[in-house]
Tab-separated table of C-alpha atoms and ligand atoms in Angstrom:
chain	number	residue	atom	x	y	z
A	200	MET	CA	22.251	-76.667	-190.787
A	201	LYS	CA	21.571	-74.115	-188.409
A	202	VAL	CA	23.600	-73.322	-185.071
A	203	LEU	CA	21.981	-72.524	-182.072
A	204	LYS	CA	24.077	-70.780	-178.806
A	205	PHE	CA	22.482	-70.870	-175.589
A	206	GLY	CA	23.937	-68.754	-172.616
A	207	GLY	CA	24.475	-68.991	-169.232
A	208	THR	CA	20.749	-67.830	-167.980
A	209	SER	CA	19.012	-69.828	-170.716
A	210	VAL	CA	20.530	-72.908	-168.942
A	211	GLY	CA	21.292	-71.848	-165.416
A	212	SER	CA	18.521	-74.617	-163.643
A	213	ALA	CA	16.907	-77.804	-164.547
A	214	GLN	CA	14.023	-76.904	-165.319
A	215	ARG	CA	16.043	-74.035	-168.012
A	216	MET	CA	18.279	-77.100	-169.350
A	217	LYS	CA	14.347	-79.119	-170.061
A	218	ASP	CA	13.078	-75.846	-171.613
A	219	VAL	CA	16.023	-75.730	-173.767
A	220	ALA	CA	15.818	-79.419	-174.696
A	221	LYS	CA	12.223	-78.945	-175.634
A	222	LEU	CA	12.962	-75.531	-177.906
A	223	ILE	CA	15.967	-77.581	-179.797
A	224	CYS	CA	14.398	-80.637	-180.520
A	225	ASP	CA	11.898	-80.612	-183.674
A	226	GLY	CA	13.889	-83.131	-185.742
A	227	ARG	CA	16.273	-81.164	-187.690
A	228	LYS	CA	20.303	-81.382	-187.444
A	229	LYS	CA	21.708	-79.243	-185.197
A	230	ILE	CA	24.704	-77.826	-183.512
A	231	VAL	CA	24.433	-76.426	-180.047
A	232	VAL	CA	26.584	-74.032	-178.467
A	233	LEU	CA	26.148	-74.172	-174.372
A	234	SER	CA	27.817	-71.624	-172.556
A	235	ALA	CA	28.025	-72.736	-168.453
A	236	MET	CA	25.003	-72.514	-165.752
A	237	SER	CA	24.976	-68.472	-164.987
A	238	GLY	CA	27.043	-67.418	-162.442
A	239	THR	CA	29.512	-70.613	-162.703
A	240	THR	CA	31.975	-68.724	-164.234
A	241	ASN	CA	31.540	-66.467	-162.012
A	242	THR	CA	32.805	-68.663	-159.320
A	243	LEU	CA	35.673	-70.227	-160.708
A	244	VAL	CA	36.947	-67.029	-160.953
A	245	GLU	CA	36.502	-66.664	-157.507
A	246	ILE	CA	37.881	-70.098	-156.462
A	247	SER	CA	41.178	-69.338	-159.054
A	248	ASP	CA	41.348	-65.971	-157.285
A	249	TYR	CA	41.954	-67.631	-153.652
A	250	LEU	CA	44.109	-69.782	-154.923
A	251	TYR	CA	46.139	-66.877	-156.594
A	252	LYS	CA	46.512	-65.693	-153.103
A	253	LYS	CA	47.135	-68.718	-151.605
A	254	ASN	CA	43.822	-69.930	-149.295
A	255	PRO	CA	42.672	-73.278	-150.629
A	256	VAL	CA	40.282	-73.106	-147.285
A	257	SER	CA	38.234	-70.702	-148.927
A	258	ALA	CA	38.719	-72.094	-152.475
A	259	ASN	CA	37.829	-75.409	-150.693
A	260	GLU	CA	34.547	-74.148	-149.211
A	261	VAL	CA	33.641	-72.117	-152.876
A	262	ILE	CA	34.254	-75.277	-154.496
A	263	ASN	CA	31.449	-77.333	-151.926
A	264	HIS	CA	29.132	-74.970	-152.428
A	265	LEU	CA	28.869	-75.131	-156.482
A	266	ASP	CA	29.531	-78.854	-156.025
A	267	ALA	CA	25.862	-79.026	-153.926
A	268	LYS	CA	24.584	-76.712	-156.107
A	269	TYR	CA	24.969	-79.001	-159.021
A	270	GLN	CA	24.136	-81.641	-157.314
A	271	GLN	CA	20.958	-80.114	-156.390
A	272	VAL	CA	20.519	-79.674	-160.134
A	273	ILE	CA	20.974	-83.078	-161.412
A	274	ASP	CA	18.674	-84.595	-158.612
A	275	GLU	CA	15.958	-82.439	-160.283
A	276	LEU	CA	16.664	-82.682	-163.842
A	277	TYR	CA	17.052	-86.708	-164.340
A	278	GLN	CA	14.174	-88.922	-163.811
A	279	LYS	CA	16.123	-92.477	-163.733
A	280	GLU	CA	18.421	-92.713	-160.965
A	281	ALA	CA	20.309	-94.577	-163.521
A	282	THR	CA	21.288	-91.473	-165.566
A	283	LYS	CA	21.271	-89.556	-162.140
A	284	GLN	CA	24.558	-91.876	-160.856
A	285	GLN	CA	25.909	-91.074	-164.313
A	286	ALA	CA	25.251	-87.376	-163.837
A	287	ARG	CA	27.204	-87.730	-160.681
A	288	GLU	CA	29.976	-89.629	-161.909
A	289	THR	CA	30.371	-87.471	-164.959
A	290	LEU	CA	30.667	-84.167	-162.816
A	291	LYS	CA	32.659	-85.868	-160.084
A	292	THR	CA	35.948	-85.494	-162.733
A	293	ASN	CA	35.044	-82.132	-162.792
A	294	PHE	CA	35.118	-81.572	-159.076
A	295	ASP	CA	37.602	-83.625	-158.484
A	296	LEU	CA	40.234	-81.454	-160.678
A	297	LEU	CA	38.713	-78.507	-159.008
A	298	ARG	CA	39.825	-80.221	-156.130
A	299	SER	CA	43.054	-81.035	-156.774
A	300	PHE	CA	44.239	-77.710	-157.619
A	301	THR	CA	43.726	-76.574	-153.674
A	302	LYS	CA	46.578	-79.064	-152.700
A	303	SER	CA	49.092	-78.138	-155.366
A	304	ALA	CA	51.494	-75.235	-154.588
A	305	ILE	CA	51.521	-74.050	-158.166
A	306	PHE	CA	48.853	-71.971	-159.038
A	307	THR	CA	49.684	-69.920	-162.542
A	308	LEU	CA	47.638	-68.532	-165.310
A	309	PHE	CA	47.532	-72.293	-166.947
A	310	GLU	CA	45.914	-73.658	-163.960
A	311	GLU	CA	43.235	-70.353	-163.802
A	312	LYS	CA	42.074	-71.609	-167.223
A	313	SER	CA	41.590	-74.841	-167.074
A	314	ILE	CA	39.562	-74.144	-163.853
A	315	LEU	CA	37.518	-71.965	-166.303
A	316	SER	CA	36.821	-74.098	-168.800
A	317	GLN	CA	35.149	-76.672	-166.272
A	318	GLY	CA	31.662	-74.291	-166.545
A	319	GLU	CA	30.835	-75.719	-170.256
A	320	LEU	CA	32.289	-78.898	-170.016
A	321	MET	CA	29.778	-79.707	-166.897
A	322	SER	CA	26.511	-77.916	-168.580
A	323	THR	CA	27.310	-79.306	-171.545
A	324	ALA	CA	27.274	-82.849	-170.359
A	325	MET	CA	24.744	-82.524	-168.291
A	326	VAL	CA	22.218	-81.071	-170.860
A	327	ASN	CA	23.594	-84.311	-173.184
A	328	LEU	CA	22.980	-86.846	-170.890
A	329	TYR	CA	19.334	-85.381	-170.535
A	330	LEU	CA	18.796	-85.527	-174.092
A	331	GLN	CA	19.785	-89.109	-174.023
A	332	GLU	CA	17.530	-89.625	-171.591
A	333	GLN	CA	14.414	-88.701	-173.417
A	334	GLY	CA	15.271	-90.671	-176.489
A	335	VAL	CA	17.308	-87.504	-178.472
A	336	LYS	CA	19.980	-88.725	-180.578
A	337	SER	CA	22.359	-86.485	-179.143
A	338	VAL	CA	25.983	-86.403	-178.712
A	339	LEU	CA	29.122	-84.315	-177.474
A	340	LEU	CA	31.246	-82.548	-179.850
A	341	PRO	CA	34.055	-81.367	-177.790
A	342	ALA	CA	35.411	-78.268	-178.708
A	343	LEU	CA	38.763	-78.761	-177.494
A	344	GLU	CA	39.317	-80.739	-180.534
A	345	TYR	CA	38.520	-78.026	-182.611
A	346	MET	CA	38.491	-74.709	-181.433
A	347	ARG	CA	41.864	-73.170	-181.798
A	348	ILE	CA	43.264	-69.790	-181.083
A	349	ASP	CA	46.744	-68.710	-182.657
A	350	LYS	CA	49.671	-66.800	-180.911
A	351	ASN	CA	47.813	-63.642	-181.063
A	352	GLY	CA	44.889	-64.749	-179.585
A	353	GLU	CA	42.811	-65.089	-182.665
A	354	PRO	CA	40.817	-67.911	-183.805
A	355	ASP	CA	42.527	-69.666	-186.300
A	356	SER	CA	39.851	-70.443	-188.664
A	357	ALA	CA	41.456	-72.885	-191.320
A	358	TYR	CA	41.976	-75.236	-187.951
A	359	ILE	CA	38.561	-74.833	-186.701
A	360	ARG	CA	37.192	-75.809	-189.876
A	361	GLU	CA	39.387	-78.430	-190.546
A	362	HIS	CA	39.533	-80.406	-187.145
A	363	LEU	CA	35.475	-79.555	-186.389
A	364	GLN	CA	34.516	-81.576	-189.809
A	365	LYS	CA	36.464	-83.968	-188.309
A	366	GLU	CA	35.280	-84.307	-185.226
A	367	LEU	CA	31.708	-84.172	-186.838
A	368	ALA	CA	33.121	-86.976	-189.705
A	369	LYS	CA	33.867	-88.939	-186.375
A	370	LEU	CA	29.835	-88.656	-184.718
A	371	PRO	CA	27.116	-90.860	-185.817
A	372	ASP	CA	25.030	-90.174	-188.911
A	373	ASN	CA	21.860	-90.578	-187.661
A	374	THR	CA	22.220	-87.657	-184.798
A	375	GLU	CA	20.040	-85.154	-184.288
A	376	ILE	CA	21.810	-82.479	-182.073
A	377	TYR	CA	25.610	-81.999	-182.008
A	378	ILE	CA	26.363	-80.497	-178.291
A	379	THR	CA	29.574	-78.664	-177.780
A	380	GLN	CA	30.745	-76.026	-175.668
A	381	GLY	CA	31.100	-72.551	-175.843
A	382	PHE	CA	33.878	-69.955	-174.734
A	383	ILE	CA	36.572	-73.431	-174.149
A	384	CYS	CA	39.282	-73.714	-177.016
A	385	ARG	CA	42.799	-74.139	-177.160
A	386	ASN	CA	45.818	-71.650	-177.442
A	387	ALA	CA	48.797	-71.955	-180.221
A	388	TYR	CA	50.753	-74.842	-177.336
A	389	ASN	CA	47.883	-76.729	-177.208
A	390	GLU	CA	46.982	-75.893	-173.662
A	391	VAL	CA	43.446	-75.667	-172.200
A	392	ASP	CA	42.451	-71.071	-173.202
A	393	ASN	CA	39.185	-69.016	-173.516
A	394	LEU	CA	37.804	-66.766	-176.387
A	395	GLN	CA	37.696	-64.184	-173.028
A	396	ARG	CA	34.551	-63.762	-170.974
A	397	GLY	CA	31.542	-64.200	-173.109
A	398	GLY	CA	33.146	-65.438	-175.854
A	399	SER	CA	30.764	-68.378	-176.113
A	400	ASP	CA	28.927	-66.095	-178.855
A	401	TYR	CA	31.970	-66.008	-180.284
A	402	THR	CA	31.829	-70.023	-180.718
A	403	ALA	CA	28.584	-69.808	-182.411
A	404	SER	CA	29.674	-67.871	-185.154
A	405	LEU	CA	32.765	-68.986	-185.601
A	406	VAL	CA	31.206	-72.584	-185.256
A	407	GLY	CA	28.657	-71.188	-187.589
A	408	ALA	CA	31.220	-69.557	-190.378
A	409	ALA	CA	32.887	-73.120	-190.207
A	410	VAL	CA	30.136	-75.612	-190.727
A	411	LYS	CA	28.797	-72.527	-193.169
A	412	ALA	CA	25.347	-72.624	-191.460
A	413	GLU	CA	22.291	-71.646	-193.073
A	414	GLU	CA	21.430	-69.313	-189.693
A	415	ILE	CA	23.612	-68.816	-185.995
A	416	GLN	CA	21.242	-68.314	-183.447
A	417	ILE	CA	22.242	-66.345	-180.118
A	418	TRP	CA	18.886	-67.387	-177.713
A	419	THR	CA	19.018	-65.255	-174.345
A	420	ASP	CA	17.157	-63.609	-171.807
A	421	ILE	CA	15.739	-60.675	-173.548
A	422	ASP	CA	13.916	-60.277	-176.936
A	423	GLY	CA	16.899	-59.604	-179.119
A	424	MET	CA	19.279	-56.438	-179.364
A	425	HIS	CA	17.531	-53.460	-177.637
A	426	ASN	CA	17.108	-49.811	-179.246
A	427	ASN	CA	19.207	-48.678	-175.593
A	428	ASP	CA	20.823	-50.711	-172.374
A	429	PRO	CA	18.023	-51.818	-170.736
A	430	ARG	CA	20.034	-52.569	-167.540
A	431	PHE	CA	19.963	-48.220	-167.486
A	432	VAL	CA	17.080	-47.167	-169.174
A	433	GLU	CA	13.324	-47.844	-168.835
A	434	GLY	CA	11.003	-48.423	-171.999
A	435	THR	CA	13.910	-50.147	-174.550
A	436	LYS	CA	12.322	-51.559	-177.428
A	437	PRO	CA	13.996	-54.691	-179.702
A	438	VAL	CA	14.980	-53.799	-182.905
A	439	ALA	CA	13.731	-55.947	-185.291
A	440	LYS	CA	16.960	-55.871	-188.073
A	441	LEU	CA	20.027	-54.611	-188.184
A	442	ASN	CA	22.783	-54.690	-190.737
A	443	PHE	CA	26.097	-56.736	-189.600
A	444	GLU	CA	27.961	-53.311	-189.584
A	445	GLU	CA	25.359	-51.694	-187.257
A	446	ALA	CA	25.645	-55.058	-184.932
A	447	ALA	CA	29.198	-55.688	-185.039
A	448	GLU	CA	29.586	-51.651	-184.324
A	449	LEU	CA	26.925	-51.910	-180.827
A	450	ALA	CA	28.437	-55.394	-179.727
A	451	TYR	CA	32.332	-53.000	-179.826
A	452	PHE	CA	30.757	-50.259	-178.039
A	453	GLY	CA	29.368	-51.856	-175.172
A	454	ALA	CA	25.858	-53.723	-176.355
A	455	LYS	CA	26.686	-56.861	-173.683
A	456	ILE	CA	23.366	-58.852	-175.772
A	457	LEU	CA	26.481	-59.603	-178.576
A	458	HIS	CA	30.079	-60.267	-177.859
A	459	PRO	CA	32.221	-57.844	-179.391
A	460	THR	CA	33.795	-59.997	-182.270
A	461	CYS	CA	31.170	-62.514	-182.390
A	462	ILE	CA	29.813	-60.980	-185.667
A	463	GLN	CA	33.103	-60.916	-187.900
A	464	PRO	CA	33.368	-64.835	-188.465
A	465	ALA	CA	29.197	-64.238	-189.414
A	466	LYS	CA	29.668	-61.474	-191.472
A	467	LEU	CA	32.785	-62.555	-193.703
A	468	GLU	CA	30.512	-65.970	-194.996
A	469	GLY	CA	27.601	-63.911	-195.003
A	470	ILE	CA	25.042	-66.282	-192.581
A	471	PRO	CA	22.337	-64.577	-190.930
A	472	VAL	CA	22.679	-64.310	-187.119
A	473	ARG	CA	19.204	-63.734	-184.808
A	474	LEU	CA	19.364	-62.806	-180.852
A	475	LEU	CA	16.017	-64.676	-179.583
A	476	ASN	CA	14.886	-65.058	-176.266
A	477	THR	CA	14.473	-68.343	-174.373
A	478	MET	CA	12.357	-67.143	-171.619
A	479	ASP	CA	9.824	-65.930	-174.765
A	480	PRO	CA	10.482	-68.050	-178.028
A	481	GLN	CA	7.619	-67.079	-180.027
A	482	ALA	CA	8.789	-63.679	-180.251
A	483	PRO	CA	10.632	-62.011	-183.428
A	484	GLY	CA	13.953	-61.070	-181.853
A	485	THR	CA	16.473	-59.007	-183.703
A	486	LEU	CA	18.048	-60.581	-187.590
A	487	ILE	CA	21.508	-59.321	-188.355
A	488	SER	CA	22.142	-59.309	-192.007
A	489	ASN	CA	23.637	-57.669	-195.090
A	490	GLU	CA	20.208	-56.073	-195.406
A	491	MET	CA	20.599	-52.289	-194.480
A	492	ILE	CA	17.473	-50.199	-193.677
A	493	ARG	CA	18.098	-46.968	-195.244
A	494	HIS	CA	17.444	-43.771	-192.440
A	495	GLU	CA	16.799	-44.904	-189.694
A	496	ILE	CA	18.915	-44.300	-186.535
A	497	LYS	CA	18.790	-47.831	-184.789
A	498	ALA	CA	20.579	-48.135	-181.365
A	499	VAL	CA	22.823	-47.027	-178.416
A	500	ALA	CA	24.807	-49.078	-176.649
A	501	ALA	CA	27.363	-47.448	-173.967
A	502	LYS	CA	31.235	-48.857	-173.309
A	503	ASP	CA	32.810	-48.576	-169.915
A	504	ASN	CA	36.320	-48.097	-168.740
A	505	ILE	CA	37.694	-45.836	-171.256
A	506	THR	CA	40.661	-43.686	-171.195
A	507	VAL	CA	41.271	-40.524	-173.161
A	508	ILE	CA	44.772	-39.696	-174.093
A	509	LYS	CA	45.698	-36.128	-175.530
A	510	ILE	CA	48.582	-35.089	-177.282
A	511	LYS	CA	48.975	-31.425	-178.076
A	512	SER	CA	51.689	-30.765	-180.556
A	513	GLY	CA	51.290	-27.090	-182.406
A	514	ARG	CA	54.943	-27.663	-183.893
A	515	MET	CA	54.340	-31.143	-185.386
A	516	LEU	CA	51.224	-32.023	-185.759
A	517	LEU	CA	51.183	-30.843	-189.770
A	518	ALA	CA	54.401	-32.214	-190.257
A	519	TYR	CA	54.403	-35.297	-192.269
A	520	GLY	CA	54.842	-38.649	-190.397
A	521	PHE	CA	53.887	-36.889	-187.103
A	522	LEU	CA	50.248	-39.653	-186.634
A	523	ARG	CA	52.876	-42.334	-187.889
A	524	LYS	CA	55.117	-41.792	-184.864
A	525	VAL	CA	51.777	-41.808	-182.250
A	526	PHE	CA	50.073	-44.717	-183.644
A	527	GLU	CA	53.502	-46.648	-183.406
A	528	CYS	CA	53.791	-45.787	-179.912
A	529	PHE	CA	50.635	-47.724	-179.653
A	530	GLU	CA	51.417	-50.361	-182.039
A	531	SER	CA	54.465	-51.148	-179.694
A	532	ASN	CA	53.166	-51.552	-176.670
A	533	LYS	CA	50.452	-54.009	-178.260
A	534	THR	CA	47.575	-51.660	-177.487
A	535	SER	CA	44.594	-51.160	-179.885
A	536	ILE	CA	42.636	-47.610	-180.042
A	537	ASP	CA	38.879	-47.403	-180.068
A	538	MET	CA	38.927	-43.741	-181.085
A	539	ILE	CA	40.921	-40.368	-182.630
A	540	THR	CA	40.147	-36.510	-183.001
A	541	THR	CA	42.003	-34.540	-184.228
A	542	SER	CA	42.524	-30.749	-184.820
A	543	GLU	CA	45.365	-28.549	-186.060
A	544	VAL	CA	46.984	-28.583	-182.223
A	545	GLY	CA	46.537	-31.672	-181.062
A	546	VAL	CA	45.009	-35.396	-181.528
A	547	SER	CA	42.901	-36.936	-178.784
A	548	ILE	CA	42.768	-40.968	-178.842
A	549	THR	CA	41.345	-43.451	-176.655
A	550	ILE	CA	42.305	-46.700	-175.240
A	551	ASP	CA	40.230	-49.138	-172.965
A	552	ASN	CA	42.936	-51.491	-171.924
A	553	THR	CA	45.654	-49.456	-169.835
A	554	LYS	CA	48.367	-51.986	-169.401
A	555	HIS	CA	50.628	-50.019	-171.128
A	556	LEU	CA	49.394	-46.964	-170.426
A	557	ASP	CA	53.051	-45.794	-168.827
A	558	GLU	CA	55.042	-47.039	-171.514
A	559	ILE	CA	52.871	-44.916	-173.723
A	560	VAL	CA	52.847	-41.635	-172.470
A	561	ASN	CA	56.916	-41.682	-171.897
A	562	GLU	CA	56.879	-42.329	-176.065
A	563	LEU	CA	54.240	-39.900	-176.630
A	564	LYS	CA	56.116	-36.971	-174.476
A	565	LYS	CA	58.805	-37.207	-176.789
A	566	PHE	CA	56.011	-35.559	-179.461
A	567	GLY	CA	54.189	-33.130	-177.705
A	568	THR	CA	52.194	-32.174	-174.344
A	569	VAL	CA	50.322	-35.116	-172.849
A	570	SER	CA	47.421	-35.345	-170.599
A	571	ILE	CA	45.135	-38.275	-169.684
A	572	ASP	CA	41.389	-38.565	-168.453
A	573	LYS	CA	40.510	-41.516	-167.084
A	574	ASP	CA	36.823	-42.882	-166.314
A	575	MET	CA	35.609	-42.461	-169.221
A	576	VAL	CA	32.704	-44.040	-171.286
A	577	ILE	CA	32.380	-43.916	-175.582
A	578	ILE	CA	28.473	-43.764	-176.157
A	579	CYS	CA	27.704	-45.368	-179.536
A	580	VAL	CA	24.835	-44.552	-181.651
A	581	ALA	CA	24.071	-46.967	-184.650
A	582	GLY	CA	22.148	-46.962	-187.886
A	583	ASP	CA	22.125	-45.415	-191.087
A	584	MET	CA	24.753	-42.432	-190.825
A	585	ASP	CA	24.959	-41.496	-194.117
A	586	SER	CA	25.767	-38.423	-194.895
A	587	GLU	CA	23.161	-37.943	-197.077
A	588	ASN	CA	20.835	-38.173	-193.911
A	589	VAL	CA	21.474	-34.500	-193.293
A	590	GLY	CA	20.313	-33.478	-189.840
A	591	PHE	CA	20.896	-37.006	-188.464
A	592	GLN	CA	23.482	-36.293	-186.597
A	593	ALA	CA	22.817	-32.952	-185.604
A	594	LYS	CA	19.553	-34.826	-184.125
A	595	VAL	CA	22.075	-37.370	-182.522
A	596	VAL	CA	23.939	-34.589	-180.878
A	597	ASN	CA	21.071	-31.999	-180.173
A	598	ALA	CA	19.921	-35.119	-178.012
A	599	LEU	CA	23.298	-34.186	-175.655
A	600	ALA	CA	22.660	-30.773	-175.209
A	601	GLU	CA	22.850	-31.004	-171.336
A	602	VAL	CA	25.742	-33.546	-171.298
A	603	PRO	CA	29.373	-32.529	-171.630
A	604	VAL	CA	31.084	-34.093	-174.499
A	605	ARG	CA	34.967	-34.786	-174.225
A	606	MET	CA	35.086	-36.142	-177.899
A	607	ILE	CA	32.836	-36.582	-180.959
A	608	SER	CA	33.622	-38.954	-183.762
A	609	TYR	CA	31.503	-39.059	-187.487
A	610	GLY	CA	32.365	-40.381	-190.566
A	611	GLY	CA	34.361	-43.123	-189.832
A	612	SER	CA	32.272	-45.056	-191.540
A	613	ASN	CA	28.987	-44.595	-192.656
A	614	TYR	CA	26.805	-46.636	-189.364
A	615	ASN	CA	28.147	-44.822	-186.382
A	616	VAL	CA	28.224	-41.637	-184.510
A	617	SER	CA	30.453	-42.081	-181.247
A	618	PHE	CA	30.787	-39.648	-178.265
A	619	VAL	CA	33.129	-40.018	-175.483
A	620	VAL	CA	31.414	-38.739	-171.845
A	621	LYS	CA	32.490	-38.735	-168.254
A	622	ALA	CA	31.423	-41.876	-166.701
A	623	GLY	CA	29.248	-39.813	-164.345
A	624	ASP	CA	27.246	-38.413	-167.506
A	625	LYS	CA	26.564	-42.392	-168.968
A	626	VAL	CA	23.679	-42.951	-167.999
A	627	ARG	CA	21.965	-39.292	-168.250
A	628	ALA	CA	23.639	-39.282	-172.426
A	629	LEU	CA	22.043	-43.036	-172.704
A	630	GLN	CA	18.377	-41.268	-170.844
A	631	ALA	CA	18.560	-38.213	-173.142
A	632	LEU	CA	19.488	-40.555	-176.202
A	633	SER	CA	16.527	-43.110	-176.112
A	634	SER	CA	13.995	-39.787	-175.384
A	635	HIS	CA	15.134	-37.738	-178.706
A	636	LEU	CA	16.067	-40.660	-180.969
A	637	PHE	CA	13.148	-42.861	-180.411
A	638	ASN	CA	10.400	-41.808	-177.985
B	1262	LIG	P1	24.052	-64.534	-172.043
B	1262	LIG	O1	24.006	-65.203	-170.795
B	1262	LIG	O2	22.890	-65.246	-172.530
B	1262	LIG	O3	25.136	-64.401	-173.191
B	1262	LIG	P2	24.219	-61.876	-171.275
B	1262	LIG	O4	23.850	-61.739	-170.398
B	1262	LIG	O5	25.655	-61.903	-172.062
B	1262	LIG	O6	23.590	-63.122	-171.727
B	1262	LIG	O7	23.509	-60.931	-172.730
B	1262	LIG	C1	22.003	-60.790	-172.431
B	1262	LIG	C2	21.885	-59.145	-171.781
B	1262	LIG	O8	22.831	-58.049	-172.307
B	1262	LIG	C3	20.555	-59.212	-171.216
B	1262	LIG	O9	19.944	-59.413	-170.641
B	1262	LIG	C4	20.828	-57.072	-171.103
B	1262	LIG	O10	20.770	-56.887	-169.906
B	1262	LIG	C5	22.257	-57.295	-171.671
B	1262	LIG	N1	22.334	-55.608	-172.376
B	1262	LIG	C6	22.896	-54.580	-172.584
B	1262	LIG	N2	22.461	-54.346	-173.714
B	1262	LIG	C7	21.811	-54.287	-174.378
B	1262	LIG	C8	21.000	-54.567	-175.401
B	1262	LIG	N3	21.170	-53.566	-176.569
B	1262	LIG	N4	19.726	-55.257	-175.871
B	1262	LIG	C9	19.700	-56.107	-174.978
B	1262	LIG	N5	20.009	-56.571	-174.187
B	1262	LIG	C10	21.604	-55.833	-174.218
B	1263	LIG	N1	30.820	-68.617	-169.519
B	1263	LIG	C1	31.725	-67.928	-169.906
B	1263	LIG	C2	31.483	-65.938	-169.517
B	1263	LIG	O1	30.496	-66.411	-168.393
B	1263	LIG	C3	31.407	-67.469	-171.324
B	1263	LIG	C4	29.853	-67.388	-171.427
B	1263	LIG	O2	28.925	-67.223	-170.861
B	1263	LIG	O3	29.547	-66.765	-173.014
B	1263	LIG	O4	32.076	-65.569	-169.341
B	1264	LIG	MG1	26.719	-63.149	-173.095
């Protein structure tokens, strides 16, 4: 069985939903993961912001606007008046829930997560109803019954596998299409939660791994992983094949087409992931698998909002246990490190989560002189970076000859070389890399 995920733009209007329906109806059994219609999750975040700020009037205005948009989609999507009525009734439950929060005095993270889950609940209900109206054997596979994260916010794979199988077993055998919600899940306390923004890709990969799918397809608005970020560089091209490691590096370091952690479950089960374009279904896209194409630099990505912390200590760096003490500061403050470079007198570390920055800096000051650079960016170049490929890293470094580079990391894996530059230099660094490496 294949698992196909369609992102927000792919279900962004009545017409797009019809296009998706056409794409998925080929008589073969499949699980289809859907995101919320594009813009919906942002609107739900906006509603929550107003409610946090105790401004129910503005929250209501935004809800009414969203409701009107969905009513229009209903009118355009369905043929029969009876189906339109059924869709209106279904969505009324979602909008009633949204409106109920504007009448309540309490608004916490718990209510916010419930609000954020409404987008995927609505898009899946609408597409499922459309397929049924078209006579397709389609059913809803409720993500809140099988998708779960543990106390650390990590997916609970054993739970997901067991409960997904149970849910599938409850549904009719002759089902052709199982429609399920991306992004949403329950947490260890059984509350509604989510897999973080962009997390529908992660749902697809977790579902694919749980059912040992033959392939996971991520359908989006572009023809695969491009060799650079198309939002900042002109003339980027799709990469035909990527290895799991290369794709994971690119996703983690900012290639928005994939959720940062979504490669891991597919890689563990050895399930190929294909990135495809809903607007151009015939385009070959990108195939991500175990296969490694040697001697090639594949693509560049950039991760924003990076903070660099430097600890200088000539006295202690070479002493046993110095790095352990440094790392323990990050561990005790639940902050993960992205990149690290060392010299005899200092160590530079990057983080993307600054929630505990003050505590970390205070603790690190026990071990040396600490300085901070905010507003930095990690630029990641992925490909076959085996040290046997003489000159590869030189080519990459040369491309950045005109850009001030704060840190360079090479040799951590065979798949990437990464740089830290100032946010203001990001676009010119990306452009320079494209013109030197790919043109
Ligand atoms: P979806 O809503 O389908 O999940 P996303 O907006 O999350 O889609 O991801 C697709 C977008 O990712 C593209 O429209 C593109 O602007 C952006 N993107 C960033 N880097 C890359 C890259 N290297 N290759 C392709 N797309 C990229
Ligand atoms: N709808 C969610 C978001 O906008 C999840 C997703 O689209 O992947 O972040
Ligand atoms: Mg996405």
